[in-house]
Short mmCIF file of C-alpha atoms in Angstrom, two decimals:
data_model
loop_
_atom_site.label_atom_id
_atom_site.label_comp_id
_atom_site.label_asym_id
_atom_site.label_seq_id
_atom_site.Cartn_x
_atom_site.Cartn_y
_atom_site.Cartn_z
CA UNK Z 1206 43.01 12.69 -0.23
CA UNK Z 1207 44.83 15.27 1.91
CA UNK Z 1208 44.15 18.94 2.47
CA UNK Z 1209 46.94 21.46 2.47
CA UNK Z 1210 48.61 21.87 5.84
CA UNK Z 1211 46.65 24.04 8.24
CA UNK Z 1212 43.21 22.76 7.24
CA UNK Z 1213 41.34 19.78 8.59
CA UNK Z 1214 38.55 18.23 6.57
CA UNK Z 1215 35.81 19.56 8.86
CA UNK Z 1216 37.20 23.08 8.55
CA UNK Z 1217 37.34 22.79 4.76
CA UNK Z 1218 33.75 21.61 4.50
CA UNK Z 1219 32.68 24.40 6.84
CA UNK Z 1220 34.26 26.87 4.43
CA UNK Z 1221 32.46 25.23 1.53
CA UNK Z 1222 29.16 25.42 3.36
CA UNK Z 1223 29.74 29.12 3.91
CA UNK Z 1224 29.81 29.46 0.12
CA UNK Z 1225 33.45 30.48 -0.16
CA UNK Z 1226 36.47 28.63 -1.48
CA UNK Z 1227 39.82 30.36 -1.91
CA UNK Z 1228 41.48 29.14 -5.10
CA UNK Z 1229 44.52 27.81 -3.24
CA UNK Z 1230 42.58 26.12 -0.45
CA UNK Z 1231 43.16 22.53 -1.50
CA UNK Z 1232 46.05 20.46 -2.74
CA UNK Z 1233 43.29 18.01 -3.51
CA UNK Z 1234 39.60 18.29 -2.83
CA UNK Z 1235 38.21 16.50 0.27
CA UNK Z 1236 37.36 12.83 -0.29
CA UNK Z 1237 33.73 13.40 0.72
CA UNK Z 1238 33.22 16.51 -1.45
CA UNK Z 1239 32.76 16.83 -5.21
CA UNK Z 1240 33.91 20.25 -6.43
CA UNK Z 1241 32.60 21.32 -9.85
CA UNK Z 1242 33.38 24.44 -11.87
CA UNK Z 1243 30.81 25.62 -14.42
CA UNK Z 1244 29.21 28.79 -15.78
CA UNK Z 1245 25.97 29.05 -13.80
CA UNK Z 1246 25.09 32.70 -14.47
CA UNK Z 1247 22.20 31.55 -16.65
CA UNK Z 1248 20.16 30.63 -13.56
CA UNK Z 1249 17.06 32.83 -13.28
CA UNK Z 1250 15.33 30.74 -10.61
CA UNK Z 1251 15.76 27.32 -9.03
CA UNK Z 1252 12.04 26.93 -8.30
CA UNK Z 1253 11.17 23.75 -10.27
CA UNK Z 1254 8.05 25.45 -11.59
CA UNK Z 1255 10.11 28.29 -13.04
CA UNK Z 1256 13.63 26.95 -13.72
CA UNK Z 1257 14.22 26.61 -17.45
CA UNK Z 1258 17.92 27.24 -17.94
CA UNK Z 1259 20.52 24.48 -18.25
CA UNK Z 1260 22.32 25.17 -14.96
CA UNK Z 1261 19.10 25.43 -12.95
CA UNK Z 1262 17.67 22.18 -14.30
CA UNK Z 1263 21.01 20.44 -13.66
CA UNK Z 1264 20.82 21.55 -10.03
CA UNK Z 1265 17.18 20.57 -9.60
CA UNK Z 1266 17.78 17.11 -11.05
CA UNK Z 1267 19.71 16.40 -7.85
CA UNK Z 1268 17.25 18.05 -5.46
CA UNK Z 1269 13.94 16.71 -6.77
CA UNK Z 1270 12.36 13.69 -8.43
CA UNK Z 1271 9.54 13.29 -10.94
CA UNK Z 1272 6.78 10.70 -11.12
CA UNK Z 1273 8.59 9.01 -14.01
CA UNK Z 1274 12.36 9.22 -14.32
CA UNK Z 1275 15.10 9.00 -16.91
CA UNK Z 1276 17.70 6.70 -15.33
CA UNK Z 1277 21.37 7.63 -16.01
CA UNK Z 1278 22.18 3.93 -15.98
CA UNK Z 1279 19.55 3.20 -18.66
CA UNK Z 1280 19.72 6.05 -21.21
CA UNK Z 1281 16.43 6.72 -22.98
CA UNK Z 1282 14.44 4.31 -20.82
CA UNK Z 1283 11.52 5.49 -18.68
CA UNK Z 1284 11.73 4.07 -15.15
CA UNK Z 1285 9.64 4.49 -11.98
CA UNK Z 1286 10.33 7.64 -10.02
CA UNK Z 1287 7.94 8.72 -7.28
CA UNK Z 1288 5.24 6.72 -9.05
CA UNK Z 1289 5.71 2.97 -8.77
CA UNK Z 1290 3.34 2.31 -11.67
CA UNK Z 1291 1.17 4.15 -14.21
CA UNK Z 1292 -1.47 3.43 -16.82
CA UNK Z 1293 -3.71 5.13 -19.37
CA UNK Z 1294 -7.41 4.58 -19.98
CA UNK Z 1295 -8.72 2.88 -23.11
CA UNK Z 1296 -9.86 6.20 -24.59
CA UNK Z 1297 -6.38 7.70 -24.03
CA UNK Z 1298 -7.65 10.65 -22.02
CA UNK Z 1299 -7.01 9.64 -18.40
CA UNK Z 1300 -3.64 8.75 -16.84
CA UNK Z 1301 -3.26 7.29 -13.35
CA UNK Z 1302 -0.10 7.11 -11.24
CA UNK Z 1303 0.30 5.09 -8.06
CA UNK Z 1304 2.63 6.87 -5.64
CA UNK Z 1305 5.39 4.88 -3.94
CA UNK Z 1306 4.93 4.39 -0.22
CA UNK Z 1307 7.64 5.15 2.33
CA UNK Z 1308 9.30 8.01 0.40
CA UNK Z 1309 9.82 11.28 2.25
CA UNK Z 1310 10.78 14.83 1.41
CA UNK Z 1311 13.92 16.33 2.93
CA UNK Z 1312 11.66 17.83 5.63
CA UNK Z 1313 10.63 14.34 6.69
CA UNK Z 1314 7.08 14.79 5.36
CA UNK Z 1315 5.80 11.73 3.48
CA UNK Z 1316 5.27 12.00 -0.28
CA UNK Z 1317 1.58 11.75 -1.16
CA UNK Z 1318 -0.60 11.89 -4.25
CA UNK Z 1319 -1.80 15.25 -2.93
CA UNK Z 1320 1.78 16.59 -3.09
CA UNK Z 1321 2.04 15.38 -6.69
CA UNK Z 1322 -1.27 16.99 -7.65
CA UNK Z 1323 -0.29 20.23 -5.91
CA UNK Z 1324 3.06 20.33 -7.71
CA UNK Z 1325 1.62 19.90 -11.22
CA UNK Z 1326 -1.31 22.24 -10.56
CA UNK Z 1327 1.13 24.81 -9.16
CA UNK Z 1328 3.05 24.90 -12.46
CA UNK Z 1329 -0.11 25.76 -14.40
CA UNK Z 1330 -1.31 28.34 -11.88
CA UNK Z 1331 2.06 30.14 -11.69
CA UNK Z 1332 2.33 30.07 -15.51
CA UNK Z 1333 6.09 30.64 -15.63
CA UNK Z 1334 8.24 29.99 -18.73
CA UNK Z 1335 8.28 26.14 -18.71
CA UNK Z 1336 4.56 25.79 -17.91
CA UNK Z 1337 3.75 25.11 -21.59
CA UNK Z 1338 5.28 21.64 -21.25
CA UNK Z 1339 2.26 20.69 -19.12
CA UNK Z 1340 -0.33 23.16 -20.41
CA UNK Z 1341 -0.07 21.63 -23.90
CA UNK Z 1342 -2.21 18.76 -22.54
CA UNK Z 1343 -5.13 21.20 -22.37
CA UNK Z 1344 -4.49 22.31 -18.78
CA UNK Z 1345 -5.41 25.86 -17.74
CA UNK Z 1346 -5.52 27.72 -14.45
CA UNK Z 1347 -9.30 27.49 -14.65
CA UNK Z 1348 -9.56 23.71 -15.22
CA UNK Z 1349 -6.43 22.26 -13.65
CA UNK Z 1350 -8.05 21.41 -10.31
CA UNK Z 1351 -10.56 19.26 -12.19
CA UNK Z 1352 -8.03 17.83 -14.67
CA UNK Z 1353 -5.46 16.83 -12.03
CA UNK Z 1354 -6.94 15.07 -9.00
CA UNK Z 1355 -5.88 12.64 -6.28
CA UNK Z 1356 -7.48 9.90 -4.22
CA UNK Z 1357 -5.51 8.02 -1.60
CA UNK Z 1358 -2.19 6.99 -3.16
CA UNK Z 1359 -3.33 7.63 -6.74
CA UNK Z 1360 -2.88 10.72 -8.91
CA UNK Z 1361 -5.12 11.19 -11.95
CA UNK Z 1362 -4.27 13.39 -14.95
CA UNK Z 1363 -6.83 14.09 -17.68
CA UNK Z 1364 -5.84 15.43 -21.11
CA UNK Z 1365 -7.85 17.22 -23.77
CA UNK Z 1366 -6.82 14.78 -26.54
CA UNK Z 1367 -5.75 11.16 -26.80
CA UNK Z 1368 -2.05 11.91 -27.15
CA UNK Z 1369 0.61 9.28 -27.64
CA UNK Z 1370 1.22 7.97 -24.10
CA UNK Z 1371 4.99 8.20 -24.69
CA UNK Z 1372 4.56 11.94 -25.34
CA UNK Z 1373 2.80 12.48 -22.01
CA UNK Z 1374 5.23 10.29 -20.07
CA UNK Z 1375 8.29 11.96 -21.61
CA UNK Z 1376 6.97 15.40 -20.71
CA UNK Z 1377 6.48 14.26 -17.13
CA UNK Z 1378 10.23 13.56 -16.83
CA UNK Z 1379 11.00 17.24 -17.50
CA UNK Z 1380 12.23 19.40 -14.62
CA UNK Z 1381 9.01 21.40 -14.53
CA UNK Z 1382 7.24 18.20 -13.39
CA UNK Z 1383 9.41 17.82 -10.27
CA UNK Z 1384 7.36 17.06 -7.16
CA UNK Z 1385 7.63 19.54 -4.28
CA UNK Z 1386 6.70 19.30 -0.60
CA UNK Z 1387 3.29 20.99 -0.43
CA UNK Z 1388 3.34 21.62 3.34
CA UNK Z 1389 6.80 23.16 3.36
CA UNK Z 1390 6.19 25.25 0.24
CA UNK Z 1391 2.86 26.61 1.43
CA UNK Z 1392 4.31 27.39 4.84
CA UNK Z 1393 6.60 29.79 2.96
CA UNK Z 1394 3.97 31.31 0.67
CA UNK Z 1395 3.93 35.12 0.47
CA UNK Z 1396 1.08 37.10 -1.07
CA UNK Z 1397 -0.31 34.10 -2.93
CA UNK Z 1398 2.96 33.29 -4.76
CA UNK Z 1399 2.67 29.55 -4.02
CA UNK Z 1400 6.11 29.67 -2.39
CA UNK Z 1401 7.82 30.88 -5.56
CA UNK Z 1402 10.05 33.49 -3.92
CA UNK Z 1403 11.18 31.08 -1.20
CA UNK Z 1404 11.94 28.28 -3.66
CA UNK Z 1405 14.27 30.57 -5.61
CA UNK Z 1406 16.89 29.98 -2.91
CA UNK Z 1407 15.67 26.87 -1.07
CA UNK Z 1408 14.71 23.28 -1.87
CA UNK Z 1409 11.76 21.13 -0.82
CA UNK Z 1410 12.24 17.90 -2.71
CA UNK Z 1411 12.87 14.19 -2.50
CA UNK Z 1412 16.18 14.22 -4.39
CA UNK Z 1413 19.48 12.63 -3.46
CA UNK Z 1414 20.74 16.00 -2.20
CA UNK Z 1415 19.50 18.92 -0.10
CA UNK Z 1416 20.38 22.52 -0.94
CA UNK Z 1417 22.52 23.98 1.85
CA UNK Z 1418 23.36 27.32 0.25
CA UNK Z 1419 22.90 29.11 -3.06
CA UNK Z 1420 24.39 32.42 -4.19
CA UNK Z 1421 23.53 33.56 -7.73
CA UNK Z 1422 26.59 33.97 -9.97
CA UNK Z 1423 28.79 32.48 -7.21
CA UNK Z 1424 27.87 28.89 -6.48
CA UNK Z 1425 25.91 26.42 -4.41
CA UNK Z 1426 26.49 23.66 -1.88
CA UNK Z 1427 24.54 20.40 -1.66
CA UNK Z 1428 24.49 17.80 1.10
CA UNK Z 1429 23.50 14.17 0.55
CA UNK Z 1430 20.33 12.81 2.14
CA UNK Z 1431 20.68 9.63 4.17
CA UNK Z 1432 18.28 6.88 3.15
CA UNK Z 1433 17.34 8.24 -0.27
CA UNK Z 1434 14.81 5.99 -2.00
CA UNK Z 1435 17.12 5.16 -4.93
CA UNK Z 1436 20.16 4.65 -2.66
CA UNK Z 1437 22.44 7.09 -0.87
CA UNK Z 1438 24.62 9.40 -2.96
CA UNK Z 1439 28.20 8.17 -3.17
CA UNK Z 1440 29.70 11.54 -2.17
CA UNK Z 1441 28.42 13.51 0.82
CA UNK Z 1442 28.86 17.09 -0.42
CA UNK Z 1443 28.73 18.82 -3.79
CA UNK Z 1444 30.22 22.28 -4.19
CA UNK Z 1445 29.53 24.16 -7.42
CA UNK Z 1446 31.78 27.12 -8.24
CA UNK Z 1447 30.81 29.68 -10.88
CA UNK Z 1448 33.86 29.82 -13.13
CA UNK Z 1449 32.86 30.88 -16.67
CA UNK Z 1450 36.35 30.92 -18.20
CA UNK Z 1451 37.62 27.65 -19.61
CA UNK Z 1452 41.27 28.64 -19.13
CA UNK Z 1453 40.68 29.30 -15.42
CA UNK Z 1454 38.87 25.98 -15.03
CA UNK Z 1455 41.77 24.21 -16.70
CA UNK Z 1456 44.27 25.67 -14.20
CA UNK Z 1457 42.05 24.75 -11.24
CA UNK Z 1458 41.67 21.23 -12.58
CA UNK Z 1459 45.41 20.81 -13.11
CA UNK Z 1460 46.12 22.03 -9.56
CA UNK Z 1461 43.53 19.68 -8.06
CA UNK Z 1462 41.36 22.52 -6.71
CA UNK Z 1463 38.30 21.17 -8.59
CA UNK Z 1464 37.19 17.67 -9.54
CA UNK Z 1465 35.17 18.48 -12.68
CA UNK Z 1466 35.50 21.31 -15.23
CA UNK Z 1467 32.48 21.89 -17.48
CA UNK Z 1468 33.46 24.92 -19.60
CA UNK Z 1469 36.69 23.78 -21.25
CA UNK Z 1470 37.36 24.99 -24.79
CA UNK Z 1471 39.00 22.81 -27.47
CA UNK Z 1472 42.24 24.69 -26.73
CA UNK Z 1473 41.97 23.82 -23.04
CA UNK Z 1474 41.25 20.17 -23.83
CA UNK Z 1475 44.26 20.03 -26.13
CA UNK Z 1476 46.41 21.60 -23.43
CA UNK Z 1477 45.47 18.83 -21.00
CA UNK Z 1478 46.65 16.06 -23.30
CA UNK Z 1479 49.35 13.95 -21.71
CA UNK Z 1480 48.43 14.96 -18.16
CA UNK Z 1481 47.94 11.66 -16.30
CA UNK Z 1482 46.14 13.41 -13.44
CA UNK Z 1483 43.15 14.40 -15.58
CA UNK Z 1484 40.87 12.88 -18.20
CA UNK Z 1485 38.25 14.08 -20.69
CA UNK Z 1486 34.76 12.60 -20.79
CA UNK Z 1487 32.91 12.94 -24.10
CA UNK Z 1488 29.13 13.03 -24.45
CA UNK Z 1489 26.46 14.63 -26.63
CA UNK Z 1490 24.13 17.47 -25.75
CA UNK Z 1491 20.74 18.40 -27.14
CA UNK Z 1492 21.46 21.64 -29.01
CA UNK Z 1493 21.36 21.82 -32.81
CA UNK Z 1494 23.15 24.41 -35.01
CA UNK Z 1495 21.28 25.50 -38.14
CA UNK Z 1496 20.81 28.23 -40.72
CA UNK Z 1497 17.33 29.75 -41.08
CA UNK Z 1498 16.51 31.10 -44.56
CA UNK Z 1499 13.78 33.74 -44.43
CA UNK Z 1500 11.17 32.82 -47.02
CA UNK Z 1501 10.21 36.46 -47.41
CA UNK Z 1502 13.33 36.84 -49.57
CA UNK Z 1503 12.28 35.40 -52.92
CA UNK Z 1504 15.63 33.87 -53.90
CA UNK Z 1505 15.74 31.86 -50.64
CA UNK Z 1506 12.49 30.08 -51.49
CA UNK Z 1507 14.11 28.46 -54.54
CA UNK Z 1508 14.62 24.69 -53.85
CA UNK Z 1509 17.81 24.63 -55.96
CA UNK Z 1510 19.30 27.51 -53.95
CA UNK Z 1511 18.43 25.73 -50.69
CA UNK Z 1512 20.02 22.50 -51.92
CA UNK Z 1513 23.10 24.33 -53.16
CA UNK Z 1514 23.59 25.84 -49.71
CA UNK Z 1515 23.51 22.38 -48.16
CA UNK Z 1516 26.43 21.35 -50.40
CA UNK Z 1517 28.34 24.61 -49.81
CA UNK Z 1518 29.13 24.14 -46.11
CA UNK Z 1519 32.38 22.65 -44.84
CA UNK Z 1520 30.76 20.56 -42.10
CA UNK Z 1521 33.67 18.21 -41.38
CA UNK Z 1522 36.26 20.94 -41.86
CA UNK Z 1523 34.68 22.94 -39.04
CA UNK Z 1524 34.20 19.97 -36.67
CA UNK Z 1525 37.82 18.97 -37.27
CA UNK Z 1526 39.14 22.44 -36.42
CA UNK Z 1527 37.22 25.36 -34.89
CA UNK Z 1528 34.50 23.14 -33.40
CA UNK Z 1529 36.62 20.12 -32.50
CA UNK Z 1530 35.18 18.30 -29.51
CA UNK Z 1531 32.35 20.84 -29.12
CA UNK Z 1532 30.03 19.92 -32.01
CA UNK Z 1533 29.56 16.94 -34.34
CA UNK Z 1534 28.08 16.88 -37.85
CA UNK Z 1535 24.34 16.27 -37.55
CA UNK Z 1536 21.88 17.17 -40.31
CA UNK Z 1537 18.56 16.26 -38.68
CA UNK Z 1538 16.36 18.26 -36.32
CA UNK Z 1539 16.20 15.57 -33.60
CA UNK Z 1540 19.38 15.16 -31.55
CA UNK Z 1541 20.84 11.69 -31.13
CA UNK Z 1542 19.26 10.19 -28.03
CA UNK Z 1543 15.65 11.06 -28.96
CA UNK Z 1544 13.01 8.67 -30.21
CA UNK Z 1545 13.26 8.64 -34.01
CA UNK Z 1546 16.60 10.45 -34.20
CA UNK Z 1547 18.43 9.80 -37.48
CA UNK Z 1548 22.14 9.24 -37.93
CA UNK Z 1549 22.13 10.23 -41.60
CA UNK Z 1550 24.32 13.07 -42.86
CA UNK Z 1551 23.95 13.06 -46.66
CA UNK Z 1552 25.51 16.48 -47.31
CA UNK Z 1553 29.19 17.32 -47.53
CA UNK Z 1554 31.17 20.16 -49.04
CA UNK Z 1555 30.90 19.88 -52.84
CA UNK Z 1556 31.49 23.27 -54.45
CA UNK Z 1557 31.11 22.04 -58.04
CA UNK Z 1558 27.76 20.41 -57.31
CA UNK Z 1559 26.60 23.52 -55.47
CA UNK Z 1560 27.64 25.72 -58.42
CA UNK Z 1561 25.65 23.51 -60.79
CA UNK Z 1562 22.58 23.75 -58.58
CA UNK Z 1563 22.88 27.54 -58.45
CA UNK Z 1564 23.06 27.58 -62.28
CA UNK Z 1565 19.92 25.44 -62.45
CA UNK Z 1566 18.12 27.75 -60.02
CA UNK Z 1567 17.93 30.60 -62.53
CA UNK Z 1568 18.80 33.11 -59.79
CA UNK Z 1569 20.91 36.07 -60.92
CA UNK Z 1570 24.43 35.87 -59.51
CA UNK Z 1571 26.11 37.10 -57.49
CA UNK Z 1572 23.31 36.93 -54.93
CA UNK Z 1573 23.79 39.26 -51.97
CA UNK Z 1574 22.21 38.17 -48.68
CA UNK Z 1575 22.35 39.62 -45.17
CA UNK Z 1576 23.70 37.10 -42.63
CA UNK Z 1577 22.59 37.83 -39.06
CA UNK Z 1578 24.98 36.41 -36.43
CA UNK Z 1579 25.43 36.76 -32.70
CA UNK Z 1580 28.70 38.41 -31.65
CA UNK Z 1581 30.20 35.29 -30.11
CA UNK Z 1582 33.58 33.86 -31.12
CA UNK Z 1583 32.31 30.39 -31.97
CA UNK Z 1584 29.41 31.74 -34.03
CA UNK Z 1585 31.62 34.25 -35.79
CA UNK Z 1586 34.06 31.46 -36.70
CA UNK Z 1587 31.23 29.39 -38.18
CA UNK Z 1588 29.78 32.42 -39.97
CA UNK Z 1589 33.11 33.26 -41.60
CA UNK Z 1590 33.55 29.68 -42.79
CA UNK Z 1591 30.07 29.69 -44.34
CA UNK Z 1592 30.66 33.13 -45.80
CA UNK Z 1593 33.84 31.87 -47.47
CA UNK Z 1594 32.32 28.73 -49.06
CA UNK Z 1595 29.07 30.45 -50.09
CA UNK Z 1596 31.11 33.10 -51.92
CA UNK Z 1597 32.60 30.32 -54.04
CA UNK Z 1598 29.12 29.49 -55.43
CA UNK Z 1599 28.05 33.08 -56.05
CA UNK Z 1600 26.31 33.89 -52.75
CA UNK Z 1601 27.80 36.92 -51.00
CA UNK Z 1602 26.91 36.94 -47.33
CA UNK Z 1603 27.01 40.37 -45.69
CA UNK Z 1604 27.57 39.91 -41.95
CA UNK Z 1605 24.97 41.57 -39.73
CA UNK Z 1606 26.45 41.19 -36.23
CA UNK Z 1607 24.70 41.94 -32.94
CA UNK Z 1608 24.51 40.76 -29.35
CA UNK Z 1609 22.32 37.81 -28.41
CA UNK Z 1610 19.26 39.92 -27.61
CA UNK Z 1611 19.48 41.96 -30.82
CA UNK Z 1612 19.89 38.89 -33.02
CA UNK Z 1613 17.01 37.03 -31.36
CA UNK Z 1614 14.71 40.05 -31.61
CA UNK Z 1615 15.42 40.31 -35.34
CA UNK Z 1616 14.87 36.56 -35.84
CA UNK Z 1617 11.68 36.48 -33.77
CA UNK Z 1618 10.44 39.50 -35.74
CA UNK Z 1619 11.11 37.77 -39.11
CA UNK Z 1620 13.48 40.60 -40.04
CA UNK Z 1621 16.55 38.52 -40.93
CA UNK Z 1622 17.47 37.12 -44.35
CA UNK Z 1623 19.74 34.26 -43.24
CA UNK Z 1624 20.63 33.76 -39.58
CA UNK Z 1625 22.87 31.32 -37.72
CA UNK Z 1626 21.13 29.88 -34.67
CA UNK Z 1627 21.07 27.03 -32.14
CA UNK Z 1628 18.04 25.29 -30.71
CA UNK Z 1629 17.79 23.07 -27.64
CA UNK Z 1630 14.90 20.71 -26.78
CA UNK Z 1631 12.44 21.86 -24.12
CA UNK Z 1632 11.46 18.34 -23.01
CA UNK Z 1633 12.73 14.83 -23.80
CA UNK Z 1634 10.20 13.91 -26.50
CA UNK Z 1635 10.60 14.22 -30.30
CA UNK Z 1636 7.59 16.51 -30.50
CA UNK Z 1637 9.62 19.23 -28.79
CA UNK Z 1638 11.60 19.81 -32.01
CA UNK Z 1639 9.07 18.55 -34.55
CA UNK Z 1640 6.54 21.13 -33.35
CA UNK Z 1641 8.95 23.98 -34.08
CA UNK Z 1642 10.91 22.85 -37.16
CA UNK Z 1643 8.09 20.96 -38.95
CA UNK Z 1644 4.89 22.74 -37.95
CA UNK Z 1645 3.53 26.20 -38.74
CA UNK Z 1646 -0.24 26.18 -39.35
CA UNK Z 1647 -0.52 29.98 -39.69
CA UNK Z 1648 2.35 31.64 -41.54
CA UNK Z 1649 0.84 35.13 -41.49
CA UNK Z 1650 2.64 38.01 -39.82
CA UNK Z 1651 -0.42 38.45 -37.63
CA UNK Z 1652 0.06 35.01 -36.07
CA UNK Z 1653 3.11 36.29 -34.13
CA UNK Z 1654 4.07 32.72 -33.24
CA UNK Z 1655 7.73 33.42 -32.42
CA UNK Z 1656 8.03 30.20 -30.41
CA UNK Z 1657 7.81 28.26 -33.68
CA UNK Z 1658 11.03 28.35 -35.69
CA UNK Z 1659 9.23 27.70 -38.98
CA UNK Z 1660 7.10 30.80 -38.36
CA UNK Z 1661 10.16 32.87 -37.42
CA UNK Z 1662 11.70 32.20 -40.81
CA UNK Z 1663 8.34 32.51 -42.65
CA UNK Z 1664 8.36 28.90 -43.86
CA UNK Z 1665 5.01 27.22 -44.48
CA UNK Z 1666 5.58 23.44 -44.31
CA UNK Z 1667 2.24 22.83 -46.04
CA UNK Z 1668 -0.72 20.66 -45.12
CA UNK Z 1669 1.13 17.35 -45.50
CA UNK Z 1670 3.99 18.11 -43.10
CA UNK Z 1671 1.81 20.09 -40.68
CA UNK Z 1672 -0.66 17.22 -40.60
CA UNK Z 1673 2.06 14.61 -40.12
CA UNK Z 1674 3.49 16.55 -37.17
CA UNK Z 1675 0.06 16.78 -35.56
CA UNK Z 1676 -0.55 13.07 -36.17
CA UNK Z 1677 2.81 11.97 -34.72
CA UNK Z 1678 2.01 13.32 -31.29
CA UNK Z 1679 -1.22 11.30 -31.23
CA UNK Z 1680 0.20 7.99 -32.52
CA UNK Z 1681 0.00 5.42 -29.73
CA UNK Z 1682 2.18 2.77 -31.37
CA UNK Z 1683 5.76 3.73 -30.46
CA UNK Z 1684 7.33 2.02 -33.49
CA UNK Z 1685 4.95 3.79 -35.86
CA UNK Z 1686 5.53 7.06 -34.05
CA UNK Z 1687 9.30 6.63 -34.41
CA UNK Z 1688 8.92 6.07 -38.17
CA UNK Z 1689 6.77 9.20 -38.48
CA UNK Z 1690 9.46 11.37 -36.92
CA UNK Z 1691 12.11 9.80 -39.13
CA UNK Z 1692 10.08 10.70 -42.20
CA UNK Z 1693 9.49 14.26 -40.95
CA UNK Z 1694 13.21 14.78 -40.40
CA UNK Z 1695 14.12 13.69 -43.91
CA UNK Z 1696 11.56 16.05 -45.42
CA UNK Z 1697 12.72 19.01 -43.35
CA UNK Z 1698 16.39 18.19 -43.91
CA UNK Z 1699 16.06 17.97 -47.70
CA UNK Z 1700 13.38 20.52 -48.56
CA UNK Z 1701 12.82 23.27 -46.04
CA UNK Z 1702 13.97 26.74 -45.04
CA UNK Z 1703 16.49 25.19 -42.64
CA UNK Z 1704 20.04 24.02 -43.23
CA UNK Z 1705 20.81 21.67 -40.34
CA UNK Z 1706 24.48 21.35 -39.48
CA UNK Z 1707 25.70 20.23 -36.05
CA UNK Z 1708 24.72 18.63 -32.75
CA UNK Z 1709 26.31 19.72 -29.51
CA UNK Z 1710 29.11 17.59 -28.08
CA UNK Z 1711 30.24 17.84 -24.49
CA UNK Z 1712 33.74 17.56 -23.14
CA UNK Z 1713 33.95 17.55 -19.37
CA UNK Z 1714 37.38 17.56 -17.81
CA UNK Z 1715 37.87 15.71 -14.55
CA UNK Z 1716 40.49 14.42 -12.22
CA UNK Z 1717 41.63 10.90 -13.08
CA UNK Z 1718 40.10 9.45 -9.90
CA UNK Z 1719 36.56 10.71 -10.69
CA UNK Z 1720 34.06 8.29 -12.19
CA UNK Z 1721 30.30 7.93 -12.53
CA UNK Z 1722 29.58 11.51 -13.61
CA UNK Z 1723 26.56 11.72 -15.91
CA UNK Z 1724 26.22 14.96 -17.86
CA UNK Z 1725 22.64 14.30 -18.96
CA UNK Z 1726 23.19 13.47 -22.63
CA UNK Z 1727 20.78 15.06 -25.08
CA UNK Z 1728 17.57 14.42 -23.17
CA UNK Z 1729 18.31 14.67 -19.44
CA UNK Z 1730 20.12 16.77 -16.82
CA UNK Z 1731 23.31 16.19 -14.85
CA UNK Z 1732 23.37 13.64 -12.02
CA UNK Z 1733 25.81 13.91 -9.13
CA UNK Z 1734 24.63 11.05 -6.91
CA UNK Z 1735 26.46 8.32 -8.82
CA UNK Z 1736 29.87 10.03 -8.76
CA UNK Z 1737 32.76 8.38 -6.91
CA UNK Z 1738 36.38 9.38 -6.47
#
């Protein structure tokens, strides 16, 4: 790799570390630096106890480690992280984790069971957005010091119920369970904030990289740690540039100014075809596209109407055109990559069958329904396709368009009739989606349980499905648990207030010499430490 004339490698890296990078700086990026372009304006905080957005958790996956890890080289498999071993008591209420010896934080401080206990307790005490991932074990600010304890090299976690061990372990791989350096964090505490303000722009982890600089809505720079416990990162520096436009990323990629482009549109991908200097890497993500049918509108509670809608969507037509490379047909609430995920898509566009079902429903046609959609090009394209095919079976959708906040407020307030939405998992366990699509124990307006999608759309799954969802999270036998989630998905897919349509696909553009980039799949976050070029 050679820099443009006038710049030595050390000067180029110095510019990167300063957080700036003129677009024409490189003919090719430095051999020891990975330059990525992505839209990172979703980052609210990079404190592991607060970060909950995709870009922030991607970053933290490279700065921190959890007790139990998801290994990019072994998708779906739980592997030792900062804990070398773990076990659960016979009654299923007490988990113990033995901390690896010889691992240090970037400060040089050794990792201890006390650091692990502090980190998990800190999440509960701060009570930021992702805290529910741990608090669902019965942890509160009042009891967490008794429920999470340490002794020597052993951490102990007590739960309020005998949950499925796989549920607990999967939750502990989530970013909110990252282990932080207690001494460094507390040295930067201000007014009892447990170091929260400092960690919004600094790192104190054991990850493969150290944060050198971070500027919101601009970018960040990482530097590899020597002697990392899982092996040194292959590339010394990582430079992230905030570039939200796919067309701009494409130009930068073609010129060699970036190594990886993460916001390419199908048009950009098509435009790169035939360019031997670049390649496209395909993967899946965790988000699911669906329609939510508000059960407060009588006609939408009719099973024949719901079934007709499932046959009146041009799934493959959309994924072959407007959604090509961005989404794949997927008609189940668990994304591929999760325990129990199904690869069954029984519905396809069949207008005649849908018409017959509408006739059987007894509903007076034409049926006029408000269709609430976010003012986003992709969503509008989907909405117009659905509007067109629904009209052919006697359902006239009247578009109700608003910005993201307006649409979510209406949905969370149960004020929509039909709405087009996406949902992404909060943690890598099937319960994350089952507990929102297949569980709603109190369907009253007074419950105000807007975190549960079934409640948002006023759908009562009934005692059988509610009970099965509650039982699945307690089932200790993994094979039985898998079968329970498979059964739940079929029931929700075929007889609920949801029409499930697509799973997110990812298309990352990269220079031809880049390999080893892991985007995180459906259940994990991006990993930079394996990348070579």
